[in-house]
C-alpha positions in Angstrom: 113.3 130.8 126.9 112.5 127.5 128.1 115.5 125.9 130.4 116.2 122.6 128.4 117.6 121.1 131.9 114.5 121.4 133.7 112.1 118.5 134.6 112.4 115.3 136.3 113.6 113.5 133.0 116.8 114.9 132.7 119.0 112.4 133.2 117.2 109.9 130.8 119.3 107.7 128.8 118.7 109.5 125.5 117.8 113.2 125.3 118.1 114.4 121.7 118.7 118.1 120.7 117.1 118.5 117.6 118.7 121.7 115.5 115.4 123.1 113.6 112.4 122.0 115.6 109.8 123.4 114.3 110.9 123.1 110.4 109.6 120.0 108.5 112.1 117.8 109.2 112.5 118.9 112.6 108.6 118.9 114.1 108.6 115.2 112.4 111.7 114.1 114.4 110.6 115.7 117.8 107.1 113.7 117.5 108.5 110.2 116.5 111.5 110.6 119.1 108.8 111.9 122.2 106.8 108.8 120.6 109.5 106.6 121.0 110.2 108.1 125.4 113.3 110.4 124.7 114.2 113.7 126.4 113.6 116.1 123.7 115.1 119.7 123.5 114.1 121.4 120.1 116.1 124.7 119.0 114.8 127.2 116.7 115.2 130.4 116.2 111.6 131.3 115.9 108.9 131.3 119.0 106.8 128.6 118.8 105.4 125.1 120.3 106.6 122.0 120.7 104.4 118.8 121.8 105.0 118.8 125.5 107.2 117.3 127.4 109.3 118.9 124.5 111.7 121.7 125.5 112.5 124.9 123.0 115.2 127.0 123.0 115.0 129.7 120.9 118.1 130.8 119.4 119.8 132.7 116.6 122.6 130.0 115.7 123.4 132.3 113.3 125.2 134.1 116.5 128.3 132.2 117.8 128.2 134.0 121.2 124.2 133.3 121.2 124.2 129.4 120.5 127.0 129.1 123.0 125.3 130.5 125.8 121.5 128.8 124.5 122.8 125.2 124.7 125.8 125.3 127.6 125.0 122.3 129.5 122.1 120.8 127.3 123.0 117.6 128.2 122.4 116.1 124.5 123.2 112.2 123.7 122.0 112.7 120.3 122.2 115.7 117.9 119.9 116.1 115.2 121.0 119.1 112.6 117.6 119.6 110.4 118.1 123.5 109.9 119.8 126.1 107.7 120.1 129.7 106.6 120.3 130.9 102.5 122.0 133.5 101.8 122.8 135.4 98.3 126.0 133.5 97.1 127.1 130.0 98.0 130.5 131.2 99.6 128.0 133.0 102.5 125.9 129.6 102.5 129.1 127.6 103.3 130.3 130.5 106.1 127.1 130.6 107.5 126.1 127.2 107.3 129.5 125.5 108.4 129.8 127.8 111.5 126.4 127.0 112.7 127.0 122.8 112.7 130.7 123.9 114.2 128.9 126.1 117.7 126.6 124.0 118.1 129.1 121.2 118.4 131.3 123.6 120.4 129.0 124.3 122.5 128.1 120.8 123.9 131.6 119.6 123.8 131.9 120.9 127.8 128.5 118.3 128.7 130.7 115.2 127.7 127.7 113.5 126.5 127.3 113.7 123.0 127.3 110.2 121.4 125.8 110.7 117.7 125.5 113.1 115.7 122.8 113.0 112.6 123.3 115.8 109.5 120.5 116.2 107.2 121.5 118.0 104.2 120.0 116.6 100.6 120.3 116.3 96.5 122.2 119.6 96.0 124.9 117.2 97.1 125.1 115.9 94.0 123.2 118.5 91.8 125.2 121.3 92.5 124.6 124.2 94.6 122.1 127.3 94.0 124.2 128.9 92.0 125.2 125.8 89.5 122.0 124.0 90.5 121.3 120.6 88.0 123.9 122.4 85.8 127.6 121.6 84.1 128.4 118.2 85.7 125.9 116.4 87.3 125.9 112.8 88.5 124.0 109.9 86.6 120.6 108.4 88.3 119.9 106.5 90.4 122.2 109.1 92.7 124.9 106.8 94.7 126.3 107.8 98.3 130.1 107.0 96.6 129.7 109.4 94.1 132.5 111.7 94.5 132.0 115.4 95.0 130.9 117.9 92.7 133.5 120.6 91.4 131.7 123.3 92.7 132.0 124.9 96.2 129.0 123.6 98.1 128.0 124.4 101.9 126.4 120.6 102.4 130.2 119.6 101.6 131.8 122.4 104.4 128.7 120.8 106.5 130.1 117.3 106.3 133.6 118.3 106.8 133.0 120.3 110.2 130.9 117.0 111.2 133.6 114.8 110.8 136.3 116.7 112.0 134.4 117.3 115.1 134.0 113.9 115.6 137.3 112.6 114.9 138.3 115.1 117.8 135.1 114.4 119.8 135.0 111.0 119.6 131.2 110.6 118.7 129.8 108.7 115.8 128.1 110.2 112.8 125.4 109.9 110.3 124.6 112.4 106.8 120.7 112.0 105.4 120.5 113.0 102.2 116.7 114.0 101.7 114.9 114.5 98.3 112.3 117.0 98.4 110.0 116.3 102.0 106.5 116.3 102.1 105.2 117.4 105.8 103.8 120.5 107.6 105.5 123.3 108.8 104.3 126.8 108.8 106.5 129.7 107.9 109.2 127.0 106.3 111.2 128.1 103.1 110.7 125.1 100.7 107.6 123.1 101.5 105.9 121.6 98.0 103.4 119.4 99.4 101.6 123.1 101.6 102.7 125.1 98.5 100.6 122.7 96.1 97.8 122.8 98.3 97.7 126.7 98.3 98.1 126.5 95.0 95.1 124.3 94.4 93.1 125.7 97.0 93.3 128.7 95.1 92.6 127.6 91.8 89.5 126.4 93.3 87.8 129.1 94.7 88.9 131.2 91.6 87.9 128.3 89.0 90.8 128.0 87.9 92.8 125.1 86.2 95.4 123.5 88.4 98.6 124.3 85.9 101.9 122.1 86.6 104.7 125.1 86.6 108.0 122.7 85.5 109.8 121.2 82.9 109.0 118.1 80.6 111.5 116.5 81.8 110.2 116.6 85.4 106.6 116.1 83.9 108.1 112.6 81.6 110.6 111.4 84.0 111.0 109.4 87.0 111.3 111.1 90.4 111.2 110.5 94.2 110.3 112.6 97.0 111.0 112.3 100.4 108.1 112.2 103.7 109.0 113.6 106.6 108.5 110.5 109.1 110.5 108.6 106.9 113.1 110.8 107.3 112.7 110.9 110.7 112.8 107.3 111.2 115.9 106.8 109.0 117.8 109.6 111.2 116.9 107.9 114.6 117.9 104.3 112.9 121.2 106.0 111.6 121.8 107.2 115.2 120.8 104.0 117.3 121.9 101.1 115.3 125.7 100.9 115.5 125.8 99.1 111.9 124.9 102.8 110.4 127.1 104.6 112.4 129.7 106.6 110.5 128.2 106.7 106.8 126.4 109.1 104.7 122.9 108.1 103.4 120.2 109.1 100.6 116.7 108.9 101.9 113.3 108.6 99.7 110.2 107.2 99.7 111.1 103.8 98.2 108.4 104.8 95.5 109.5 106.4 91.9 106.9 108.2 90.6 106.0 110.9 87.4 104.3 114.3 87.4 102.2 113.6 84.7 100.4 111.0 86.7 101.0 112.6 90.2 99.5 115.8 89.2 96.1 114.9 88.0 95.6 113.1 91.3 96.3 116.1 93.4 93.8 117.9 91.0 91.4 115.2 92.2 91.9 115.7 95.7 91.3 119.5 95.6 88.3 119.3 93.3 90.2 121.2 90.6 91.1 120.7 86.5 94.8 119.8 86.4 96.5 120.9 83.1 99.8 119.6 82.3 103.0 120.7 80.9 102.2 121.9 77.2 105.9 124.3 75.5 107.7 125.1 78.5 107.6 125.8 82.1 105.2 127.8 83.5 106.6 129.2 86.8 104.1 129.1 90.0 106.1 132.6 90.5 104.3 133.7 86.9 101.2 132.3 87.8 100.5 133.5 91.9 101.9 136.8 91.4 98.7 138.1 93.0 98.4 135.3 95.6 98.7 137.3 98.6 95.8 139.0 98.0 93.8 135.7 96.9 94.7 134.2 100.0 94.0 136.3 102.3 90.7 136.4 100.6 90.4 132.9 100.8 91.7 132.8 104.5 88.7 135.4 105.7 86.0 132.8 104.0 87.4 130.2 105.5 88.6 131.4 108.8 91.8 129.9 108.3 94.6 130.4 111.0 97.6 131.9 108.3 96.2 134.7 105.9 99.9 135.4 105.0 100.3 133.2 101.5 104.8 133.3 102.5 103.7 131.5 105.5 103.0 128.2 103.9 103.7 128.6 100.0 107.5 128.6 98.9 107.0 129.1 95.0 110.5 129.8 93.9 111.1 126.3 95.7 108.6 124.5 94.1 109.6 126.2 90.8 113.1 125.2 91.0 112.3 121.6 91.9 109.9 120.8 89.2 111.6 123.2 86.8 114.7 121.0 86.7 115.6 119.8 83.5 117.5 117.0 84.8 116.0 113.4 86.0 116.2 113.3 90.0 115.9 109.8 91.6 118.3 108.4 94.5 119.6 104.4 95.0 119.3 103.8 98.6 120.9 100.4 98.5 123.3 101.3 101.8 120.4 101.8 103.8 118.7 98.2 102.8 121.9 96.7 102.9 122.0 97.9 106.8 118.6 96.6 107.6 116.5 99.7 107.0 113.1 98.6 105.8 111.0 101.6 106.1 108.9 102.4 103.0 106.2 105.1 101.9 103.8 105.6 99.3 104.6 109.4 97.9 100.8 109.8 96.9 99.9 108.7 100.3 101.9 111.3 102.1 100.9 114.0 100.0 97.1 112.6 100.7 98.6 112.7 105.4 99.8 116.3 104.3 96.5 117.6 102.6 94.8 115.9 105.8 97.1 117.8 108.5 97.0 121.1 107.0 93.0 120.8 106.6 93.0 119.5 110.5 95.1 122.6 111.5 92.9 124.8 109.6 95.2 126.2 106.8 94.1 125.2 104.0 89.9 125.3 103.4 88.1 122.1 103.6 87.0 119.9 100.9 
């Protein structure tokens, strides 16, 4: 494990601890933040690499006695909590998932130093959880930050609370990003659309193949947004430098509304391949890549890609449940603008920086 306290930086003015470094979320934030001079430490609980003069811990913060011990005297000014663990039922999400924000907080309360706090969490806040997901009550779109709670237990709600309480005790300020679905790179990351598309299409390709959209006509008809990954990073370091965000809870998208049925047939473009829209009902990408490991590692042998392992960088039950929705899923991010945030993306432009990164990095075959 690398010693987060070593180096001649340590006692910069900033030094952010970001909670799920090498997710998504997480490698976008340590890359702006090192960008922008701070004294990173990154925490994940798989081996990996971090853009140097990065430092990772590896941890399982699913351990109380294991976080405690990885991050006693990390010196953290700023936390950033990108990561979280599924399990079967949501009452094991909320255990698992409030315990992790509470050790980590635990164990930096001895340094002193923590000023901010920044939670990301997302639209299950006001979709429901797994196991009620877009189903029963569900709020009307645009989604509003001052919509009140669901009815239904939810572990981004036990999230929130053991924020808050810890800073009411702690003293520090606070921030909650509520993501759409992010578009960025991250192998080995449970729900990642913009890789799965591409594996998806990739495939479709070599086997000639049309490129078939898996979801719902109402995803297919309707207006959506989507969420980058710099963006988000952006918004989280604003929430947790500007003192007019401190202390409120945020939605965060592209500032672009979108639909499928004009997305998809320009990701078809891009991979070279036929895209065929939604035509009775869903046609799940779990249906349709049930022999995808095989095809990839196929495909990954032609083109000596670095990942032969299709789980490594295609999460269909994610994509699936996204674009199977049969509810319209857009966010109002008027609080932000209001604040003075101003950052903007175009969503067909970050799946187009996506597309580019993974064919950089060698995981997806060239065009």
């Amino acid at each position: 494990m690398t010693d987060p306290s070593a180096g001649p930086d340590r006692n910069t003015a900033r030094h952010a601890l970001v909670i799920g470094a090498t997710g998504i979320a997480g490698g976008a934030l340590v890359r702006r933040l090192l960008d922008e001079g701070w004294q990173v430490t990154g925490v994940s609980r798989r081996p990996g690499r971090l853009p140097e003069p990065a430092a990772l811990v590896n941890v399982d913060l699913t351990s109380t006695a294991d976080t405690h011990e990885a991050l006693a005297g990390v010196p953290a000014t700023h936390v950033f909590v990108t990561a979280w663990v599924r399990r079967e039922t949501e009452d094991e999400n909320i255990a698992v998932n409030r315990a992790i924000v509470r050790d980590v907080l635990e164990a930096l309360r001895p340094s002193e130093t923590v000023q901010h706090v920044a939670l990301m969490t997302g639209l299950k806040h006001y979709l429901g959880p797994f196991e009620a997901y877009g189903q029963g009550e569900v709020r009307d779109t645009p989604f509003h930050e001052d919509e009140e709670r669901l009815p239904y237990p939810n572990f981004y709600y036990a999230q929130e609370d053991e924020l808050w309480a810890a800073a009411e005790r702690d003293g520090f300020t606070w921030s909650v990003h509520r993501a759409h679905t992010v578009i960025g790179t991250a192998v080995g990351n449970a729900m990642n659309m913009a890789q799965t598309l591409a594996v998806q299409a990739s495939i479709c390709r070599e086997l000639d193949r049309p490129f078939v959209f898996p979801g719902s006509r109402t995803q297919w008809d309707g207006l959506t947004d989507m969420t980058d990954a710099e963006l988000l990073a952006e918004h989280m370091i604003w929430a947790s430098t500007e003192e007019v965000a401190a202390n409120e809870s945020y939605n965060i998208a592209n500032g672009d509304v979108f639909r499928w049925r004009w997305m998809w047939p320009r990701i078809a473009e891009h991979f070279g391949v036929t895209p065929e829209g939604f035509a009775d009902e869903p046609r799940p990408l779990e249906q349709q890549m049930v022999d995808a490991a095989e095809e990839w590692r196929t495909v990954a042998a032609r083109y000596s890609l670095k990942v032969d392992d299709v789980d490594q960088l295609a999460s269909w039950w994610h994509t699936d449940g996204d674009l199977g929705r049969d509810v319209e899923c857009l966010t109002d991010m008027r609080r932000s603008r209001v604040r003075g945030f101003t950052g903007y993306r175009s969503t067909i432009d970050s799946f187009e920086r996506v597309f580019g990164e993974l064919r950089a990095q060698s995981l997806v075959p060239p065009r």
